[in-house]
């Protein structure tokens, strides 16, 4: 509805105009009235009406003074003024017409004349609005036009004629393709990064009429005129993006080509989804709707934390692989962990949180056997914080692998003798854990049968017997130091005191209590 302000010092006339004119049928609504020009100015500043119907002769501030003051007001839209006057005021009213008033009516007001004039004012306003839209969406505002095409707007905010607006802005093309670029920077630096990237791309893309560059949401958006057909064309564009981004890391994705302006938003939506999946992507360069990637969570929230047993198993296998020097197993184990997290519906943030916990725990276990210097501790802290900065899952996994391997105490062993020595050392340090020959065989890439035979040949004992004897020897030391039998049993890895009793008597021929100091 077009808002109307009625200004007249006669209450009956104000009331008569409100009731006699079919405002609603004509597309208008009376939102306020005023008794003089000064009151009217106050209303205009507060409500900003579209149309003011004002009498010429009024006290305090007459109609002519009001129109003069109105033209000086800083209002965001043009206000249409209709003058009311008697026959004697015609010359006076004529002076007001030079200010560009919308119409002039004599008192007493004829309903039909007023209705006809209001229709003319409405048509004029509609024409002005259409021209304003064309100016708004013309060459001077190509960015705004592109943004309206990328994201669906309410009908009231759309240009009345999209194609004419595109033609005026020189954007009526045979094809369109949207590419979104997302700088991989901390949130505090994102705004500056978007501006710099946008300016760099504008200088490269727009003079050659490759397309239009704008900033929308948290992306730099490119609306391209020619579809990106073929790997070479996509690679050329990606290199241009790299040149414009300079040293800033980014993710870029295309939404594919469309042939009509109304489908531009579809290309934008597909590009947006591809950017969101970028962390799980398995390829470099410009991503697209069909780019291969790890299975992506269907929800934006994690469906549940990894189970305690699952995390313990992953930590156990990672730590022991590092401890025995089987560095080749680290990346496959990390990939297995990623598959577990993704399978539980984790998004990028929760995957990184899970790997932070996993890495921190493994580092802690490795560090318990190391004398870490201050520089090494700082390196660990820096590495853990960098987990959240990785833009791709495969890069994150490789970064974790590299750091853990570098942190491990021993280099990767070579030859059976070194491997055997490491295994013996491993048992002597981890006798209290739930050691199994199958676990060590898997970590050392041997079959269980082969490793068991190798162990028997070198030690003269079966694996389980050797572990039991190591445990019993350690238990004897603990008992001699005054530790209770059940405490010593738990300390060396036996969950059952009775089982510990039988093992101890079998190998030592005496009861554990015989080794306790009186």
Coordinates of C-alpha atoms in Angstrom, one line a residue:
X1 CA 0.0 0.0 0.0
X2 CA 1.1 3.6 -0.8
X3 CA 1.3 5.6 2.4
X4 CA -0.6 9.0 2.5
X5 CA -0.3 12.0 4.9
X6 CA -3.2 14.5 4.9
X7 CA -2.3 18.1 6.0
X8 CA -5.0 20.6 6.6
X9 CA -5.9 22.9 9.4
X10 CA -9.7 22.1 9.1
X11 CA -10.5 18.9 11.1
X12 CA -13.7 18.3 9.0
X13 CA -11.8 18.3 5.8
X14 CA -9.2 15.9 7.2
X15 CA -11.9 13.6 8.4
X16 CA -13.9 13.9 5.1
X17 CA -10.9 13.0 3.0
X18 CA -10.2 9.9 5.1
X19 CA -13.8 8.6 4.8
X20 CA -15.0 9.7 1.4
X21 CA -12.0 8.6 -0.8
X22 CA -11.8 4.8 -1.5
X23 CA -8.1 4.7 -0.5
X24 CA -7.7 0.9 -0.2
X25 CA -9.4 0.2 -3.6
X26 CA -6.9 2.7 -5.2
X27 CA -3.9 1.1 -3.5
X28 CA -3.4 3.7 -0.8
X29 CA -3.6 3.9 3.0
X30 CA -3.8 7.1 5.1
X31 CA -1.2 6.6 7.8
X32 CA -1.3 10.0 9.4
X33 CA -2.8 13.5 9.5
X34 CA -1.4 16.9 10.5
X35 CA -2.9 20.4 11.2
X36 CA -0.1 22.5 9.7
X37 CA 3.2 22.3 7.9
X38 CA 5.3 22.0 11.0
X39 CA 3.4 19.0 12.3
X40 CA 3.6 17.5 8.8
X41 CA 7.4 17.8 8.7
X42 CA 7.7 16.0 12.0
X43 CA 5.5 13.2 10.6
X44 CA 7.5 13.0 7.4
X45 CA 10.8 12.6 9.3
X46 CA 9.3 9.8 11.5
X47 CA 7.1 7.9 9.0
X48 CA 8.3 8.9 5.5
X49 CA 5.0 8.8 3.6
X50 CA 4.8 8.2 -0.2
X51 CA 2.2 10.9 -0.8
X52 CA 1.4 14.2 1.0
X53 CA -1.9 16.0 0.4
X54 CA -1.4 19.5 1.7
X55 CA -3.6 22.7 1.9
X56 CA -2.0 26.0 0.9
X57 CA -3.5 28.2 3.6
X58 CA -2.5 27.0 7.1
X59 CA -1.3 28.7 10.3
X60 CA 2.2 28.2 11.8
X61 CA 3.6 26.9 8.5
X62 CA 1.6 27.1 5.3
X63 CA 1.7 24.7 2.4
X64 CA 4.3 26.6 0.3
X65 CA 6.7 26.8 3.2
X66 CA 6.2 23.1 3.9
X67 CA 7.0 22.2 0.3
X68 CA 10.1 24.3 0.4
X69 CA 11.3 22.7 3.7
X70 CA 10.3 19.2 2.4
X71 CA 12.6 19.6 -0.6
X72 CA 15.5 20.2 1.7
X73 CA 14.9 17.2 3.9
X74 CA 17.2 14.2 3.6
X75 CA 14.6 11.5 3.0
X76 CA 15.5 8.2 1.3
X77 CA 12.7 8.4 -1.3
X78 CA 10.8 10.9 -3.4
X79 CA 7.6 12.2 -1.7
X80 CA 4.8 13.1 -4.1
X81 CA 2.8 16.2 -3.1
X82 CA -0.8 17.1 -4.0
X83 CA -1.9 20.7 -3.4
X84 CA -5.4 21.7 -2.2
X85 CA -6.5 25.4 -2.4
X86 CA -9.4 27.6 -2.9
X87 CA -10.1 29.7 -6.1
X88 CA -8.6 32.8 -4.4
X89 CA -5.3 31.0 -3.8
X90 CA -4.7 29.9 -7.4
X91 CA -1.8 32.3 -8.0
X92 CA -0.3 31.4 -4.7
X93 CA -0.6 27.7 -5.5
X94 CA 0.9 28.1 -8.9
X95 CA 4.1 29.2 -7.3
X96 CA 4.2 25.8 -5.5
X97 CA 3.9 23.9 -8.8
X98 CA 7.4 24.9 -9.7
X99 CA 8.7 22.6 -6.9
X100 CA 7.5 19.6 -8.9
X101 CA 4.2 18.8 -7.1
X102 CA 2.3 15.8 -8.4
X103 CA -1.0 17.6 -8.8
X104 CA -3.3 20.5 -7.9
X105 CA -7.0 20.3 -6.8
X106 CA -9.5 23.0 -5.9
X107 CA -11.7 23.0 -2.8
X108 CA -14.2 21.6 -2.2
X109 CA -12.5 18.4 -3.3
X110 CA -14.4 16.3 -5.9
X111 CA -14.1 12.6 -5.1
X112 CA -13.8 11.5 -8.7
X113 CA -11.2 14.1 -9.5
X114 CA -9.2 13.1 -6.4
X115 CA -9.5 9.4 -7.3
X116 CA -8.4 10.1 -10.9
X117 CA -5.4 12.1 -9.7
X118 CA -4.4 9.4 -7.2
X119 CA -4.4 6.8 -10.0
X120 CA -2.1 9.0 -12.0
X121 CA 0.2 9.4 -9.0
X122 CA 0.3 5.6 -8.4
X123 CA 1.1 4.9 -12.1
X124 CA 3.9 7.5 -12.0
X125 CA 5.3 5.9 -8.9
X126 CA 5.2 2.5 -10.4
X127 CA 7.1 3.8 -13.5
X128 CA 9.6 5.5 -11.2
X129 CA 10.1 2.2 -9.3
X130 CA 10.7 0.3 -12.5
X131 CA 13.2 2.8 -13.7
X132 CA 14.9 2.7 -10.3
X133 CA 15.2 -1.0 -10.5
X134 CA 16.8 -0.8 -13.9
X135 CA 19.2 1.7 -12.6
X136 CA 19.8 -0.3 -9.4
X137 CA 20.5 -3.4 -11.4
X138 CA 22.4 -1.7 -14.2
X139 CA 26.1 -1.5 -15.0
X140 CA 26.8 0.5 -12.0
X141 CA 25.5 -2.2 -9.7
X142 CA 26.5 -5.5 -11.5
X143 CA 27.7 -7.0 -8.2
X144 CA 24.3 -6.4 -6.7
X145 CA 22.6 -8.0 -9.7
X146 CA 24.9 -11.0 -9.6
X147 CA 24.1 -11.5 -5.9
X148 CA 20.4 -11.3 -6.5
X149 CA 20.8 -14.0 -9.2
X150 CA 23.0 -16.2 -7.0
X151 CA 20.7 -16.3 -4.0
X152 CA 16.9 -16.5 -4.3
X153 CA 15.2 -13.3 -3.1
X154 CA 11.7 -12.5 -2.0
X155 CA 9.6 -11.5 -5.0
X156 CA 9.4 -7.9 -3.8
X157 CA 13.2 -7.6 -4.1
X158 CA 13.5 -9.0 -7.6
X159 CA 13.9 -6.7 -10.6
X160 CA 10.6 -6.5 -12.5
X161 CA 12.4 -7.6 -15.7
X162 CA 15.5 -9.8 -15.0
X163 CA 16.5 -10.1 -18.6
X164 CA 16.3 -6.4 -19.3
X165 CA 18.4 -5.7 -16.2
X166 CA 20.9 -8.3 -17.4
X167 CA 21.0 -6.8 -20.9
X168 CA 21.6 -3.3 -19.5
X169 CA 24.4 -4.6 -17.3
X170 CA 25.9 -6.5 -20.3
X171 CA 25.3 -9.8 -18.5
X172 CA 22.8 -11.4 -20.8
X173 CA 24.9 -14.4 -22.0
X174 CA 24.3 -17.8 -23.6
X175 CA 25.9 -19.6 -20.7
X176 CA 26.7 -19.1 -17.0
X177 CA 28.9 -21.0 -14.5
X178 CA 29.4 -20.1 -10.9
X179 CA 32.8 -20.7 -9.2
X180 CA 33.1 -20.1 -5.4
X181 CA 36.5 -19.4 -3.7
X182 CA 36.8 -19.8 0.1
X183 CA 40.1 -18.6 1.7
X184 CA 41.4 -21.0 4.3
X185 CA 42.3 -18.4 6.9
X186 CA 41.3 -17.8 10.6
X187 CA 37.9 -16.1 10.9
X188 CA 39.4 -12.9 12.1
X189 CA 41.4 -12.6 8.8
X190 CA 38.6 -13.7 6.5
X191 CA 37.2 -10.3 5.6
X192 CA 40.6 -8.9 4.5
X193 CA 41.4 -12.1 2.6
X194 CA 38.1 -11.9 0.7
X195 CA 38.6 -8.3 -0.3
X196 CA 42.2 -8.9 -1.5
X197 CA 41.2 -12.0 -3.4
X198 CA 38.2 -10.3 -5.0
X199 CA 40.3 -7.3 -6.1
X200 CA 43.0 -9.5 -7.6
X201 CA 40.4 -11.6 -9.5
X202 CA 38.5 -8.5 -10.8
X203 CA 41.7 -7.2 -12.3
X204 CA 42.3 -10.5 -14.1
X205 CA 38.7 -11.6 -15.0
X206 CA 36.6 -8.5 -15.8
X207 CA 38.8 -6.6 -18.3
X208 CA 39.0 -9.7 -20.5
X209 CA 35.2 -10.2 -20.1
X210 CA 35.6 -13.7 -18.7
X211 CA 33.0 -12.9 -16.1
X212 CA 32.0 -10.9 -13.0
X213 CA 33.6 -11.1 -9.6
X214 CA 31.8 -10.3 -6.3
X215 CA 31.9 -11.2 -2.6
X216 CA 28.9 -13.1 -1.3
X217 CA 28.6 -14.6 2.2
X218 CA 32.0 -16.0 3.1
X219 CA 33.0 -16.6 -0.6
X220 CA 34.4 -14.8 -3.6
X221 CA 32.0 -15.6 -6.4
X222 CA 32.9 -15.7 -10.1
X223 CA 30.0 -15.7 -12.6
X224 CA 31.7 -17.0 -15.7
X225 CA 30.5 -16.4 -19.3
X226 CA 32.1 -19.4 -20.9
X227 CA 31.6 -22.9 -19.5
X228 CA 34.7 -24.6 -18.0
X229 CA 34.8 -27.5 -20.5
X230 CA 37.8 -29.8 -20.3
X231 CA 40.6 -30.3 -17.8
X232 CA 42.9 -27.7 -19.4
X233 CA 40.3 -24.9 -19.0
X234 CA 39.7 -25.8 -15.3
X235 CA 43.4 -26.0 -14.7
X236 CA 44.0 -22.6 -16.3
X237 CA 41.3 -21.0 -14.1
X238 CA 42.7 -22.7 -11.0
X239 CA 46.2 -21.2 -11.8
X240 CA 44.6 -17.8 -12.1
X241 CA 43.0 -18.2 -8.7
X242 CA 46.4 -19.2 -7.3
X243 CA 48.0 -16.1 -8.8
X244 CA 45.3 -13.8 -7.3
X245 CA 45.4 -15.5 -3.9
X246 CA 49.2 -15.3 -3.8
X247 CA 50.3 -17.1 -0.6
X248 CA 46.7 -17.5 0.9
X249 CA 45.4 -21.1 0.9
X250 CA 41.9 -21.5 -0.6
X251 CA 39.3 -24.0 -1.7
X252 CA 37.5 -23.4 -5.0
X253 CA 34.6 -25.2 -6.6
X254 CA 32.4 -24.9 -9.6
X255 CA 28.6 -25.6 -9.7
X256 CA 28.6 -26.5 -13.4
X257 CA 27.3 -24.6 -16.4
X258 CA 23.6 -23.4 -16.9
X259 CA 22.1 -21.8 -20.0
X260 CA 19.4 -19.5 -18.5
X261 CA 19.7 -16.7 -15.8
X262 CA 17.0 -18.3 -13.7
X263 CA 19.2 -21.4 -13.1
X264 CA 22.3 -19.4 -12.0
X265 CA 21.3 -20.0 -8.3
X266 CA 21.4 -23.8 -9.0
X267 CA 25.0 -23.6 -10.1
X268 CA 25.7 -21.5 -7.0
X269 CA 24.1 -24.1 -4.7
X270 CA 26.1 -27.0 -6.3
X271 CA 29.3 -25.0 -5.9
X272 CA 28.5 -24.2 -2.3
X273 CA 27.9 -27.9 -1.5
X274 CA 31.2 -28.8 -3.2
X275 CA 33.1 -26.2 -1.1
X276 CA 31.5 -27.7 2.0
X277 CA 32.7 -31.1 1.0
X278 CA 36.2 -29.9 0.2
X279 CA 37.7 -31.2 3.5
X280 CA 36.7 -34.7 2.4
X281 CA 37.9 -34.4 -1.2
X282 CA 40.5 -36.8 -2.6
X283 CA 41.8 -34.5 -5.4
X284 CA 43.5 -31.1 -5.7
X285 CA 42.5 -28.2 -8.0
X286 CA 39.1 -26.9 -8.8
X287 CA 36.4 -29.1 -7.2
X288 CA 33.0 -29.8 -8.7
X289 CA 29.7 -31.6 -7.9
X290 CA 31.1 -34.9 -9.0
X291 CA 34.6 -34.6 -7.4
X292 CA 35.6 -37.9 -5.7
X293 CA 35.7 -37.7 -1.9
X294 CA 35.6 -39.7 1.3
X295 CA 32.0 -40.6 2.3
X296 CA 30.6 -37.3 3.5
X297 CA 28.4 -37.1 6.6
X298 CA 24.7 -36.6 5.7
X299 CA 24.2 -34.3 8.7
X300 CA 26.0 -31.2 9.8
X301 CA 26.3 -32.5 13.4
X302 CA 28.1 -35.5 14.8
X303 CA 25.7 -38.4 15.4
X304 CA 27.8 -39.6 18.3
X305 CA 31.2 -39.7 19.9
X306 CA 33.6 -42.6 19.1
X307 CA 33.1 -45.4 21.5
X308 CA 35.7 -45.6 24.3
X309 CA 36.7 -49.1 23.2
X310 CA 37.1 -48.0 19.6
X311 CA 39.4 -45.1 20.6
X312 CA 41.4 -47.3 22.9
X313 CA 41.9 -49.9 20.1
X314 CA 43.1 -47.1 17.7
X315 CA 45.4 -45.6 20.2
X316 CA 46.8 -49.0 21.1
X317 CA 47.6 -50.0 17.5
X318 CA 49.0 -46.6 16.6
X319 CA 51.3 -46.4 19.6
X320 CA 52.5 -49.9 19.4
X321 CA 53.2 -49.6 15.6
X322 CA 55.3 -46.5 16.4
X323 CA 57.0 -48.2 19.3
X324 CA 58.1 -51.3 17.3
X325 CA 59.2 -49.1 14.5
X326 CA 56.6 -50.2 11.9
X327 CA 56.1 -46.7 10.5
X328 CA 54.5 -48.0 7.3
X329 CA 51.4 -48.9 9.3
X330 CA 50.7 -45.4 10.6
X331 CA 49.0 -43.9 7.6
X332 CA 46.7 -47.0 7.0
X333 CA 45.7 -46.9 10.7
X334 CA 45.0 -43.1 10.5
X335 CA 42.9 -43.8 7.4
X336 CA 41.0 -46.5 9.3
X337 CA 40.4 -44.0 12.1
X338 CA 39.1 -41.5 9.6
X339 CA 36.7 -44.0 8.2
X340 CA 35.4 -44.8 11.7
X341 CA 34.8 -41.2 12.5
X342 CA 33.1 -40.4 9.2
X343 CA 31.0 -43.6 9.5
X344 CA 29.6 -42.2 12.7
X345 CA 28.4 -39.1 10.9
X346 CA 31.2 -36.7 12.0
X347 CA 31.5 -33.4 10.1
X348 CA 34.8 -31.6 9.5
X349 CA 34.9 -30.0 12.9
X350 CA 34.2 -33.2 14.9
X351 CA 36.7 -35.2 12.7
X352 CA 39.4 -32.8 13.6
X353 CA 38.4 -32.9 17.3
X354 CA 38.6 -36.7 17.3
X355 CA 42.1 -36.6 15.7
X356 CA 43.2 -34.0 18.2
X357 CA 42.3 -36.3 21.0
X358 CA 43.8 -39.4 19.3
X359 CA 47.1 -37.6 18.5
X360 CA 47.4 -36.1 21.9
X361 CA 47.0 -39.4 23.6
X362 CA 49.5 -41.2 21.4
X363 CA 52.0 -38.4 21.9
X364 CA 51.5 -38.6 25.6
X365 CA 52.2 -42.3 25.6
X366 CA 55.3 -41.8 23.4
X367 CA 56.4 -38.9 25.6
X368 CA 56.3 -41.1 28.7
X369 CA 59.4 -42.9 27.5
X370 CA 61.2 -39.7 26.2
X371 CA 63.0 -36.8 27.8
X372 CA 61.3 -34.1 25.9
X373 CA 63.1 -30.8 25.7
X374 CA 61.2 -27.5 25.9
X375 CA 61.5 -27.0 22.1
X376 CA 60.0 -30.4 21.5
X377 CA 57.1 -29.6 23.9
X378 CA 56.5 -26.4 22.0
X379 CA 56.6 -28.3 18.7
X380 CA 53.9 -30.7 20.1
X381 CA 51.7 -27.8 21.1
X382 CA 52.1 -26.1 17.7
X383 CA 51.3 -29.4 15.9
X384 CA 48.1 -30.0 17.9
X385 CA 46.8 -26.5 17.2
X386 CA 47.6 -26.9 13.5
X387 CA 45.2 -29.9 13.3
X388 CA 42.3 -27.4 13.0
X389 CA 44.0 -25.5 10.2
X390 CA 44.1 -28.3 7.6
X391 CA 41.8 -27.8 4.7
X392 CA 41.8 -31.4 3.5
X393 CA 41.4 -34.7 5.3
X394 CA 44.2 -36.4 3.4
X395 CA 46.6 -33.5 4.2
X396 CA 45.6 -33.8 7.9
X397 CA 46.3 -37.6 7.9
X398 CA 49.7 -37.1 6.3
X399 CA 50.6 -34.3 8.7
X400 CA 49.7 -36.4 11.7
X401 CA 51.7 -39.4 10.2
X402 CA 54.8 -37.3 9.6
X403 CA 54.8 -35.7 13.1
X404 CA 54.2 -39.0 14.9
X405 CA 56.9 -40.8 13.0
X406 CA 59.4 -38.0 13.6
X407 CA 58.5 -38.1 17.3
X408 CA 59.0 -41.8 17.6
X409 CA 62.2 -42.8 19.4
X410 CA 63.6 -45.4 17.0
X411 CA 64.1 -45.3 13.2
X412 CA 62.3 -48.0 11.2
X413 CA 64.2 -51.3 11.8
X414 CA 65.8 -53.4 9.0
X415 CA 66.5 -57.1 9.2
X416 CA 65.1 -59.9 11.3
X417 CA 67.7 -59.5 14.1
X418 CA 66.9 -55.9 14.8
X419 CA 63.2 -56.6 14.6
X420 CA 63.5 -59.5 17.1
X421 CA 65.6 -57.4 19.5
X422 CA 63.0 -54.6 19.3
X423 CA 60.2 -57.2 20.0
X424 CA 62.0 -58.4 23.1
X425 CA 62.6 -54.9 24.3
X426 CA 58.9 -54.1 23.6
X427 CA 57.8 -57.1 25.8
X428 CA 60.1 -56.1 28.6
X429 CA 58.6 -52.6 28.6
X430 CA 54.9 -53.5 28.1
X431 CA 54.6 -56.8 29.9
X432 CA 51.7 -55.4 32.0
X433 CA 49.6 -54.8 28.8
X434 CA 47.3 -57.4 27.2
X435 CA 50.1 -58.6 24.8
X436 CA 49.1 -61.0 22.1
X437 CA 51.3 -62.7 19.5
X438 CA 48.6 -61.9 16.8
X439 CA 48.9 -58.2 17.7
X440 CA 52.6 -58.1 17.3
X441 CA 52.5 -60.2 14.1
X442 CA 50.0 -57.7 12.6
X443 CA 52.2 -54.7 13.6
X444 CA 55.3 -56.3 12.2
X445 CA 53.6 -57.5 9.0
X446 CA 54.3 -61.2 9.8
X447 CA 51.9 -64.2 10.0
X448 CA 51.2 -65.3 13.6
X449 CA 52.6 -68.8 12.9
X450 CA 55.8 -67.5 11.4
X451 CA 56.5 -65.0 14.2
X452 CA 55.7 -67.6 16.8
X453 CA 58.2 -70.0 15.3
X454 CA 60.8 -67.2 15.0
X455 CA 60.3 -66.4 18.7
X456 CA 60.6 -70.1 19.8
X457 CA 63.8 -70.5 17.8
X458 CA 65.4 -67.4 19.3
X459 CA 64.3 -67.7 22.9
X460 CA 63.6 -71.4 23.3
X461 CA 60.2 -70.4 24.7
X462 CA 56.8 -70.0 23.3
X463 CA 55.6 -66.3 23.2
X464 CA 53.0 -66.6 26.0
X465 CA 55.5 -68.5 28.2
X466 CA 58.1 -65.9 27.7
X467 CA 55.6 -63.1 28.6
X468 CA 54.5 -65.0 31.7
X469 CA 58.1 -65.4 32.9
X470 CA 58.9 -61.7 32.4
X471 CA 55.8 -60.9 34.5
X472 CA 56.7 -63.4 37.3
X473 CA 60.2 -61.9 37.5
X474 CA 58.8 -58.4 37.9
X475 CA 56.2 -59.6 40.4
X476 CA 59.0 -61.1 42.6
X477 CA 60.6 -57.7 42.7
X478 CA 57.4 -56.0 43.7
X479 CA 56.6 -58.6 46.4
X480 CA 60.1 -58.3 47.8
X481 CA 59.5 -54.6 48.1
X482 CA 56.4 -55.2 50.3
X483 CA 53.6 -55.0 47.8
X484 CA 50.5 -57.2 48.5
X485 CA 49.9 -60.2 46.3
X486 CA 46.8 -58.9 44.6
X487 CA 48.4 -55.6 43.9
X488 CA 51.5 -57.2 42.4
X489 CA 49.2 -59.4 40.2
X490 CA 47.4 -56.4 38.8
X491 CA 50.6 -54.4 38.4
X492 CA 52.2 -57.0 36.2
X493 CA 49.1 -57.7 34.1
X494 CA 47.0 -60.4 35.7
X495 CA 43.4 -59.6 36.3
X496 CA 42.7 -62.8 38.4
X497 CA 44.7 -63.4 41.6
X498 CA 44.0 -67.1 41.4
X499 CA 45.4 -67.3 37.9
X500 CA 48.5 -65.3 39.0
X501 CA 48.9 -67.8 42.0
X502 CA 48.8 -70.8 39.7
X503 CA 51.3 -69.3 37.2
X504 CA 53.6 -68.2 39.9
X505 CA 53.7 -71.6 41.6
X506 CA 54.1 -73.3 38.2
X507 CA 57.3 -71.3 37.3
X508 CA 58.7 -70.7 40.8
X509 CA 57.5 -73.8 42.7
X510 CA 56.5 -71.6 45.6
X511 CA 53.6 -69.4 46.5
X512 CA 53.8 -65.6 45.8
X513 CA 53.5 -64.9 49.6
X514 CA 56.8 -66.7 50.2
X515 CA 58.6 -63.8 48.4
X516 CA 57.1 -61.1 50.7
X517 CA 59.4 -59.5 53.2
X518 CA 58.3 -60.2 56.8

